[in-house]
Short mmCIF file of C-alpha atoms in Angstrom, two decimals:
data_model
loop_
_atom_site.label_atom_id
_atom_site.label_comp_id
_atom_site.label_asym_id
_atom_site.label_seq_id
_atom_site.Cartn_x
_atom_site.Cartn_y
_atom_site.Cartn_z
CA MET A 18 -0.13 0.19 -0.39
CA LYS A 19 0.93 3.47 -0.33
CA ILE A 20 1.62 4.88 2.74
CA ALA A 21 2.33 8.44 4.01
CA VAL A 22 3.79 8.82 7.67
CA LEU A 23 3.18 12.68 8.23
CA GLY A 24 5.75 13.16 11.38
CA THR A 25 9.61 12.96 11.64
CA GLY A 26 9.67 12.30 14.99
CA ILE A 27 10.09 8.62 16.88
CA VAL A 28 7.04 8.07 16.27
CA GLY A 29 7.19 8.74 12.60
CA GLN A 30 10.14 7.15 12.07
CA SER A 31 9.08 3.79 13.88
CA VAL A 32 6.25 3.72 11.44
CA ALA A 33 7.30 4.52 8.56
CA ALA A 34 10.21 2.03 9.24
CA ARG A 35 8.34 -0.53 10.57
CA LEU A 36 5.84 -0.25 6.81
CA TYR A 37 8.47 -0.20 4.93
CA GLN A 38 9.90 -3.49 6.13
CA LEU A 39 6.28 -4.77 5.42
CA GLY A 40 6.81 -4.08 1.86
CA HIS A 41 4.58 -0.93 2.02
CA GLN A 42 5.54 1.99 -0.22
CA VAL A 43 6.28 4.81 2.72
CA THR A 44 6.89 8.28 2.04
CA VAL A 45 7.49 10.62 5.32
CA GLY A 46 5.60 14.03 5.29
CA THR A 47 7.56 16.89 6.94
CA ARG A 48 6.95 21.21 7.22
CA ASP A 49 10.10 21.47 5.44
CA VAL A 50 11.95 19.07 3.69
CA GLU A 51 15.06 21.20 3.30
CA ALA A 52 14.95 21.97 6.90
CA THR A 53 14.00 18.36 8.28
CA THR A 54 16.91 17.76 5.78
CA ALA A 55 19.48 19.65 7.68
CA HIS A 56 18.77 18.94 11.03
CA THR A 57 21.96 17.90 13.22
CA GLU A 58 20.92 17.66 16.65
CA PRO A 59 19.19 15.02 18.68
CA ASP A 60 15.46 15.47 20.06
CA ARG A 61 14.54 16.67 23.68
CA TYR A 62 14.68 12.59 24.10
CA GLY A 63 18.05 12.31 22.99
CA ASN A 64 17.34 10.11 19.60
CA PRO A 65 19.34 11.13 16.54
CA PRO A 66 18.20 13.52 14.11
CA PHE A 67 16.13 12.96 11.03
CA PRO A 68 18.70 12.69 8.74
CA VAL A 69 20.45 9.79 10.95
CA TRP A 70 17.38 8.16 10.64
CA ALA A 71 17.11 8.95 7.08
CA ARG A 72 20.28 7.50 5.90
CA ALA A 73 19.57 4.23 7.73
CA HIS A 74 16.30 3.91 5.27
CA PRO A 75 16.93 5.25 1.75
CA GLN A 76 13.80 3.90 0.80
CA VAL A 77 12.08 6.05 2.66
CA ARG A 78 11.25 8.85 0.81
CA LEU A 79 11.01 12.40 2.38
CA ALA A 80 7.99 14.85 1.34
CA THR A 81 6.25 17.96 2.07
CA PHE A 82 2.89 16.84 4.05
CA ALA A 83 0.94 17.30 0.81
CA ASP A 84 3.38 15.94 -1.19
CA ALA A 85 3.26 12.71 0.92
CA ALA A 86 -0.60 12.84 1.25
CA ALA A 87 -1.63 13.15 -2.01
CA GLU A 88 0.16 10.44 -3.54
CA ALA A 89 -0.90 7.86 -0.30
CA GLU A 90 -4.03 5.43 -0.44
CA LEU A 91 -3.52 5.50 3.86
CA VAL A 92 -1.86 8.74 5.75
CA VAL A 93 -0.73 8.35 9.57
CA ASN A 94 -0.95 10.96 11.45
CA ALA A 95 2.30 10.64 13.94
CA THR A 96 2.61 14.57 14.80
CA ALA A 97 2.50 15.90 18.95
CA GLY A 98 -0.86 16.53 19.28
CA ASP A 99 -0.77 20.24 19.55
CA ALA A 100 0.58 20.43 15.92
CA SER A 101 -1.86 17.95 14.15
CA LEU A 102 -4.97 19.76 12.97
CA ALA A 103 -2.27 22.28 11.47
CA VAL A 104 0.23 19.29 10.21
CA LEU A 105 -3.58 18.42 8.48
CA GLN A 106 -4.51 21.26 6.93
CA ALA A 107 -0.90 21.81 5.25
CA ALA A 108 -1.73 18.02 4.47
CA GLY A 109 -4.48 19.48 2.44
CA ARG A 110 -8.33 18.26 2.70
CA GLU A 111 -8.05 17.37 -0.96
CA ASN A 112 -5.56 15.00 -0.38
CA LEU A 113 -7.16 13.37 2.67
CA ALA A 114 -10.80 12.76 1.49
CA GLY A 115 -11.62 9.21 1.15
CA LYS A 116 -9.13 8.35 2.80
CA VAL A 117 -8.18 6.18 6.12
CA LEU A 118 -6.19 8.52 8.41
CA LEU A 119 -4.51 6.85 11.19
CA ASP A 120 -4.47 9.06 14.20
CA ILE A 121 -2.01 8.12 16.58
CA ALA A 122 -1.65 11.62 18.14
CA ASN A 123 -2.07 12.59 21.86
CA PRO A 124 -3.69 15.54 23.19
CA LEU A 125 -0.79 16.75 25.40
CA ASP A 126 -0.38 19.91 26.99
CA ASN A 127 3.57 20.32 28.18
CA SER A 128 2.84 23.74 29.08
CA GLN A 129 2.62 23.64 32.72
CA GLY A 130 5.98 21.20 32.73
CA PHE A 131 5.52 17.83 33.85
CA PRO A 132 3.24 15.66 34.37
CA PRO A 133 1.91 17.16 30.76
CA THR A 134 -2.18 17.24 30.73
CA LEU A 135 -4.90 16.70 28.00
CA PHE A 136 -5.45 20.03 25.86
CA VAL A 137 -8.93 18.00 25.39
CA LYS A 138 -10.83 15.43 26.86
CA ASP A 139 -13.85 13.58 28.32
CA THR A 140 -16.51 15.72 26.43
CA ASP A 141 -14.81 15.58 23.00
CA SER A 142 -11.04 14.06 21.49
CA LEU A 143 -8.95 15.16 19.35
CA GLY A 144 -9.67 11.92 17.34
CA GLU A 145 -12.84 13.49 16.74
CA GLN A 146 -11.60 16.76 16.30
CA ILE A 147 -9.89 15.95 13.44
CA GLN A 148 -12.74 13.87 12.13
CA ALA A 149 -15.00 17.23 12.43
CA ALA A 150 -12.22 19.11 10.62
CA PHE A 151 -11.83 16.98 7.85
CA PRO A 152 -15.33 15.49 7.31
CA ASP A 153 -14.25 13.28 4.29
CA ALA A 154 -11.32 11.22 5.98
CA LYS A 155 -12.06 8.01 7.55
CA VAL A 156 -10.06 8.74 10.55
CA VAL A 157 -8.85 5.78 12.88
CA LYS A 158 -7.63 6.40 16.51
CA ALA A 159 -5.08 3.80 17.61
CA LEU A 160 -1.52 3.01 18.92
CA ASN A 161 -1.55 6.06 21.30
CA THR A 162 -1.56 3.97 24.24
CA MET A 163 1.58 2.51 24.21
CA ASN A 164 5.17 3.64 23.55
CA SER A 165 6.47 3.68 19.84
CA ALA A 166 8.60 0.50 19.89
CA LEU A 167 5.67 -1.58 21.01
CA MET A 168 3.55 0.30 18.38
CA VAL A 169 5.07 -1.42 15.54
CA GLU A 170 6.69 -4.29 17.34
CA PRO A 171 4.30 -5.42 20.20
CA GLY A 172 5.98 -9.16 20.29
CA LEU A 173 8.74 -7.01 22.14
CA LEU A 174 6.82 -7.32 25.16
CA ALA A 175 5.30 -10.83 26.22
CA GLY A 176 4.88 -12.21 22.72
CA GLY A 177 2.53 -9.50 21.99
CA ASP A 178 0.05 -10.79 24.97
CA HIS A 179 -1.43 -7.25 25.31
CA SER A 180 -4.07 -5.20 24.01
CA VAL A 181 -4.77 -2.39 21.47
CA PHE A 182 -7.67 0.16 20.78
CA VAL A 183 -9.62 0.93 17.83
CA ALA A 184 -12.29 3.83 17.38
CA GLY A 185 -13.33 5.17 14.05
CA ASN A 186 -16.38 6.15 12.53
CA ASP A 187 -16.40 3.73 9.08
CA ALA A 188 -16.17 -0.26 9.78
CA GLY A 189 -13.92 -0.57 6.86
CA ALA A 190 -11.47 1.94 7.77
CA LYS A 191 -11.21 0.23 11.06
CA LYS A 192 -10.77 -3.24 9.12
CA THR A 193 -7.90 -1.78 7.69
CA VAL A 194 -6.26 -0.43 10.59
CA THR A 195 -7.31 -3.70 12.29
CA ASP A 196 -5.05 -5.77 9.63
CA LEU A 197 -2.13 -3.16 9.50
CA LEU A 198 -1.58 -3.64 13.55
CA GLU A 199 -2.28 -7.15 13.26
CA SER A 200 0.68 -7.36 10.37
CA PHE A 201 2.83 -5.30 12.94
CA GLY A 202 1.93 -8.25 15.45
CA HIS A 203 -0.89 -7.00 17.34
CA ARG A 204 -2.70 -10.02 18.65
CA ASP A 205 -5.63 -8.49 20.64
CA VAL A 206 -7.18 -5.57 18.64
CA ILE A 207 -10.29 -4.34 20.58
CA ASP A 208 -12.97 -1.85 18.79
CA LEU A 209 -14.14 0.66 21.39
CA GLY A 210 -16.79 1.90 18.65
CA ASP A 211 -17.41 5.26 16.96
CA ILE A 212 -14.66 7.67 16.96
CA SER A 213 -16.28 9.56 20.50
CA THR A 214 -14.77 6.39 22.00
CA ALA A 215 -11.16 7.74 20.77
CA ARG A 216 -12.08 9.73 24.33
CA GLY A 217 -11.25 6.83 26.45
CA ALA A 218 -8.30 5.94 24.66
CA GLU A 219 -6.73 9.08 25.03
CA MET A 220 -7.83 9.66 28.71
CA LEU A 221 -5.36 6.56 29.13
CA LEU A 222 -2.33 8.74 29.06
CA PRO A 223 -2.35 10.39 32.54
CA ILE A 224 -2.51 6.70 34.12
CA TRP A 225 0.53 5.59 31.05
CA ILE A 226 2.62 8.81 32.43
CA ARG A 227 2.35 7.88 35.84
CA LEU A 228 3.10 4.16 35.28
CA PHE A 229 6.09 4.75 33.50
CA GLY A 230 6.97 6.98 36.57
CA ALA A 231 5.87 4.13 38.86
CA LEU A 232 7.71 1.23 36.65
CA GLY A 233 10.71 3.14 35.94
CA THR A 234 10.84 2.22 31.65
CA PRO A 235 8.17 2.57 28.95
CA MET A 236 8.19 -0.76 28.06
CA PHE A 237 4.52 -1.77 29.74
CA GLN A 238 1.22 -2.27 28.13
CA PHE A 239 -2.28 -2.44 28.68
CA LYS A 240 -4.04 -5.67 28.61
CA ILE A 241 -7.65 -6.41 28.88
CA VAL A 242 -8.76 -9.40 30.31
CA ARG A 243 -11.85 -11.14 30.01
CA MET B 10 -9.45 -4.71 62.09
CA LYS B 11 -12.78 -2.46 62.66
CA ILE B 12 -13.82 -1.37 59.66
CA ALA B 13 -16.63 1.13 58.57
CA VAL B 14 -18.01 0.98 54.81
CA LEU B 15 -19.77 4.41 53.99
CA GLY B 16 -22.52 3.35 50.88
CA THR B 17 -25.01 0.80 50.81
CA GLY B 18 -25.05 0.16 47.28
CA ILE B 19 -23.74 -2.42 45.23
CA VAL B 20 -20.11 -1.46 46.10
CA GLY B 21 -20.62 -0.86 50.01
CA GLN B 22 -22.22 -4.60 50.38
CA SER B 23 -19.50 -5.92 48.24
CA VAL B 24 -16.75 -4.96 50.19
CA ALA B 25 -18.38 -5.05 53.32
CA ALA B 26 -19.28 -8.81 53.10
CA ARG B 27 -15.66 -9.49 51.47
CA LEU B 28 -14.04 -7.83 54.77
CA TYR B 29 -16.60 -9.66 57.05
CA GLN B 30 -16.00 -13.18 55.46
CA LEU B 31 -12.34 -12.52 55.91
CA GLY B 32 -12.88 -11.59 59.88
CA HIS B 33 -13.32 -8.07 60.03
CA GLN B 34 -15.84 -6.40 62.38
CA VAL B 35 -17.67 -4.34 59.85
CA THR B 36 -20.36 -1.38 59.89
CA VAL B 37 -21.90 0.09 57.26
CA GLY B 38 -22.37 3.61 57.45
CA THR B 39 -25.77 5.68 55.87
CA ARG B 40 -27.50 8.96 56.38
CA ASP B 41 -30.53 7.39 57.74
CA VAL B 42 -30.65 4.01 59.71
CA GLU B 43 -34.28 4.17 59.60
CA ALA B 44 -34.54 5.14 55.88
CA THR B 45 -32.30 2.72 54.73
CA THR B 46 -33.91 -0.31 56.38
CA ALA B 47 -36.79 0.63 55.04
CA HIS B 48 -36.07 0.83 51.61
CA THR B 49 -38.03 -2.02 49.37
CA GLU B 50 -37.51 -0.72 45.95
CA PRO B 51 -34.12 -2.32 43.89
CA ASP B 52 -31.47 0.31 42.73
CA ARG B 53 -31.75 1.77 39.35
CA TYR B 54 -29.64 -1.32 38.07
CA GLY B 55 -31.84 -3.92 39.52
CA ASN B 56 -30.15 -4.84 42.82
CA PRO B 57 -32.19 -5.57 45.60
CA PRO B 58 -32.63 -3.25 48.39
CA PHE B 59 -30.23 -3.32 51.18
CA PRO B 60 -32.76 -4.74 53.68
CA VAL B 61 -32.66 -8.15 51.58
CA TRP B 62 -28.43 -8.06 51.71
CA ALA B 63 -29.09 -7.10 55.54
CA ARG B 64 -31.05 -9.83 56.54
CA ALA B 65 -28.18 -12.24 54.47
CA HIS B 66 -25.38 -10.48 56.41
CA PRO B 67 -26.72 -10.50 60.25
CA GLN B 68 -23.31 -9.92 61.55
CA VAL B 69 -22.70 -6.55 59.36
CA ARG B 70 -24.17 -3.75 61.55
CA LEU B 71 -25.91 -0.35 60.07
CA ALA B 72 -24.97 3.12 61.92
CA THR B 73 -25.12 6.37 60.61
CA PHE B 74 -21.92 7.36 58.76
CA ALA B 75 -20.65 9.26 61.73
CA ASP B 76 -21.26 6.47 64.10
CA ALA B 77 -19.97 4.04 61.87
CA ALA B 78 -16.72 6.01 61.16
CA ALA B 79 -15.84 6.27 64.86
CA GLU B 80 -15.12 3.27 66.21
CA ALA B 81 -13.17 2.41 63.01
CA GLU B 82 -9.76 1.96 62.18
CA LEU B 83 -9.91 1.64 58.76
CA VAL B 84 -12.88 3.82 57.13
CA VAL B 85 -14.06 2.65 53.47
CA ASN B 86 -15.13 5.59 50.86
CA ALA B 87 -17.79 3.75 48.87
CA THR B 88 -20.13 6.37 48.15
CA ALA B 89 -20.85 7.47 44.76
CA GLY B 90 -18.47 10.15 43.52
CA ASP B 91 -20.58 13.04 43.48
CA ALA B 92 -21.77 12.30 47.13
CA SER B 93 -18.32 11.94 48.56
CA LEU B 94 -17.31 15.03 50.57
CA ALA B 95 -20.82 15.25 51.70
CA VAL B 96 -21.02 11.85 53.73
CA LEU B 97 -17.43 12.24 54.73
CA GLN B 98 -18.36 15.38 56.43
CA ALA B 99 -21.36 13.77 57.53
CA ALA B 100 -18.88 11.57 58.87
CA GLY B 101 -16.97 13.30 60.87
CA ARG B 102 -13.33 15.07 60.55
CA GLU B 103 -12.42 13.96 64.15
CA ASN B 104 -13.66 10.17 62.98
CA LEU B 105 -11.52 10.01 59.72
CA ALA B 106 -8.24 11.81 61.66
CA GLY B 107 -5.13 9.57 61.78
CA LYS B 108 -6.93 6.92 60.44
CA VAL B 109 -6.88 4.59 56.73
CA LEU B 110 -9.59 6.41 54.41
CA LEU B 111 -9.69 3.87 51.35
CA ASP B 112 -11.71 6.11 48.54
CA ILE B 113 -13.10 3.78 45.69
CA ALA B 114 -15.40 6.34 44.25
CA ASN B 115 -15.08 7.69 40.80
CA PRO B 116 -16.20 11.26 40.12
CA LEU B 117 -19.16 10.40 37.70
CA ASP B 118 -21.24 12.77 36.38
CA ASN B 119 -24.42 10.98 35.31
CA SER B 120 -26.37 14.37 34.94
CA GLN B 121 -25.88 14.71 30.54
CA GLY B 122 -27.07 11.32 30.09
CA PHE B 123 -24.83 8.49 29.21
CA PRO B 124 -22.00 7.89 28.99
CA PRO B 125 -21.26 9.71 31.99
CA THR B 126 -18.11 12.18 32.14
CA LEU B 127 -16.10 13.35 35.12
CA PHE B 128 -16.90 16.24 36.98
CA VAL B 129 -13.11 16.56 38.05
CA LYS B 130 -10.02 15.30 36.59
CA ASP B 131 -6.18 16.33 34.88
CA THR B 132 -5.59 18.32 37.13
CA ASP B 133 -7.22 17.67 39.87
CA SER B 134 -8.87 14.27 41.15
CA LEU B 135 -11.77 13.51 43.38
CA GLY B 136 -9.13 11.39 45.33
CA GLU B 137 -6.99 14.66 46.18
CA GLN B 138 -10.30 16.25 47.02
CA ILE B 139 -11.10 14.31 49.59
CA GLN B 140 -7.33 14.21 51.15
CA ALA B 141 -7.79 18.24 51.06
CA ALA B 142 -11.12 18.46 52.99
CA PHE B 143 -9.29 15.89 55.43
CA PRO B 144 -6.08 16.59 55.91
CA ASP B 145 -5.51 14.38 58.83
CA ALA B 146 -6.96 11.44 57.33
CA LYS B 147 -4.71 9.10 55.26
CA VAL B 148 -6.48 8.73 51.41
CA VAL B 149 -5.34 5.71 49.66
CA LYS B 150 -7.20 5.55 46.25
CA ALA B 151 -7.36 2.02 44.91
CA LEU B 152 -10.30 -0.12 43.50
CA ASN B 153 -12.18 2.55 41.60
CA THR B 154 -10.87 0.79 38.19
CA MET B 155 -13.09 -2.54 38.17
CA ASN B 156 -16.51 -4.18 38.81
CA SER B 157 -17.47 -4.23 42.45
CA ALA B 158 -17.39 -8.29 42.08
CA LEU B 159 -14.04 -8.24 40.77
CA MET B 160 -13.13 -5.41 43.47
CA VAL B 161 -13.36 -8.10 46.15
CA GLU B 162 -13.22 -11.65 44.34
CA PRO B 163 -10.10 -10.62 41.76
CA GLY B 164 -9.91 -14.17 41.24
CA LEU B 165 -13.00 -14.61 39.36
CA LEU B 166 -11.65 -13.61 36.10
CA ALA B 167 -8.25 -15.39 34.90
CA GLY B 168 -7.21 -16.27 38.43
CA GLY B 169 -6.65 -12.61 39.30
CA ASP B 170 -4.24 -12.26 36.91
CA HIS B 171 -4.63 -8.60 36.40
CA SER B 172 -3.76 -5.27 37.82
CA VAL B 173 -4.92 -2.93 40.86
CA PHE B 174 -3.61 0.62 41.56
CA VAL B 175 -3.23 2.45 44.78
CA ALA B 176 -2.04 6.01 44.86
CA GLY B 177 -1.79 7.95 48.44
CA ASN B 178 0.71 10.12 50.64
CA ASP B 179 0.98 8.02 53.11
CA ALA B 180 3.21 4.82 52.46
CA GLY B 181 1.95 3.20 56.07
CA ALA B 182 -1.28 3.46 54.91
CA LYS B 183 -0.57 2.03 51.20
CA LYS B 184 0.76 -1.30 52.72
CA THR B 185 -2.27 -1.11 55.00
CA VAL B 186 -4.63 -1.19 52.02
CA THR B 187 -2.55 -3.56 49.61
CA ASP B 188 -2.28 -6.34 52.37
CA LEU B 189 -6.33 -5.70 52.16
CA LEU B 190 -6.28 -5.99 48.84
CA GLU B 191 -3.89 -9.24 48.73
CA SER B 192 -5.99 -10.96 51.34
CA PHE B 193 -9.01 -10.48 48.74
CA GLY B 194 -6.93 -12.17 46.29
CA HIS B 195 -5.11 -9.36 44.40
CA ARG B 196 -1.89 -10.33 43.04
CA ASP B 197 -0.79 -7.18 41.45
CA VAL B 198 -0.93 -4.17 43.47
CA ILE B 199 1.22 -1.40 41.85
CA ASP B 200 1.72 1.52 43.65
CA LEU B 201 1.27 4.31 41.30
CA GLY B 202 2.68 7.38 43.60
CA ASP B 203 1.35 10.06 46.00
CA ILE B 204 -2.63 11.05 46.02
CA SER B 205 -2.12 12.92 42.64
CA THR B 206 -1.31 10.14 40.79
CA ALA B 207 -5.29 9.29 41.44
CA ARG B 208 -6.09 11.40 38.18
CA GLY B 209 -4.49 8.67 36.78
CA ALA B 210 -6.44 5.76 38.11
CA GLU B 211 -10.36 7.99 38.08
CA MET B 212 -9.20 8.74 34.04
CA LEU B 213 -9.48 5.24 33.24
CA LEU B 214 -13.45 5.82 33.78
CA PRO B 215 -14.02 6.94 30.05
CA ILE B 216 -12.28 3.21 28.49
CA TRP B 217 -13.42 1.56 31.26
CA ILE B 218 -17.25 2.70 30.34
CA ARG B 219 -16.37 1.77 26.67
CA LEU B 220 -14.95 -1.49 26.94
CA PHE B 221 -17.87 -2.40 29.23
CA GLY B 222 -20.09 -1.46 25.98
CA ALA B 223 -17.54 -2.99 23.01
CA LEU B 224 -17.45 -6.41 25.54
CA GLY B 225 -20.97 -6.42 26.40
CA THR B 226 -19.91 -7.45 29.78
CA PRO B 227 -18.27 -6.08 33.60
CA MET B 228 -16.10 -9.16 34.13
CA PHE B 229 -13.21 -7.55 32.55
CA GLN B 230 -10.05 -6.31 33.63
CA PHE B 231 -6.91 -3.85 32.98
CA LYS B 232 -3.18 -5.93 33.26
CA ILE B 233 -0.32 -3.79 32.94
CA VAL B 234 1.89 -6.56 31.49
CA ARG B 235 5.93 -5.85 31.75
#
């Protein structure tokens, strides 16, 4: 499948690399190709700058948000939550229309320091805001409830014996995303319901952050035992 | 241990019955003993009225919130979240001082129909509000993330192979609650941190509610795989 991954951070890199490895034709989208190509500093978590990753993945093309989305059949939003709506506007409404839009972003507000809060929650969600802003896209919220390494290689932990959620209005789009997640190695994909159920998935972040602190590692996962 | 369980609903009944079964001296607290004893109608979930339960548990005394709390060494808040602060005021600050206060309540706002939202979240929590209102009590948030049957008999599901969280400022109080939870059969008690981490535990409710809808049963549990 032709897939655009919007976002050059660790989530975008992880998802793009895994999709390429699985045989997809992947383009990473960024605001300014030249600026992204010129990055030389690690990000604030110490991850190497994008060009280091890009040299290791020469078959993954880098393009503007719009160019990446235009040619894609499926678009992944792997940007920071507070940038997502602007990035998707830059990608272009017409370039998202009719396509599956896998939304991984979390509505984290880091402005007041640690721990972050959520800038939308409970009565609305980032997933719903994206669906409302791009009514012709088929938004599916997924993967936002775990570390990027586990998003794409769930088998790294307990052989993949844990859960991932999908939320969205379009059953076909959820099927497409579910197939993709299963190709990553996810074994328990739970369909929460329509896109409003993204509220539940996004509100997992506050306990995820506390568990990260309590356990001292991001390599943990929610499993829904039933 | 002498334990007061504040609240006569299904959570209070389940916890009181289990504590009595485990050998504790249990008093259930209510606003108006006479009115509670006179109930003849099932609750809105179809559970039998309190007197039916009380006849089956004759060794569990019913008393006012204040009388129940006064004689207890440990107090359980098993009331509805929007009633909790008033109930604890009725129980009396002096009757809670120096005691472990196990807070199971969730800050559910049912005023706008289903699904409920949370009336406090993200930048504060009900657990913190209770701790702030009763600074001499040792508040421990726990058990609010699961169905009442699983709270007290976790082994009913997957042999108890799932997780429960504790949050609170007092290490000794968390130890007391952890021991109590383990006596119920909980095998994985995770200490999230101080009482502010109750925000994370309370914000699990929105996905709990969606999972209840998606799975069609309340007999499921969060397990933190690591």
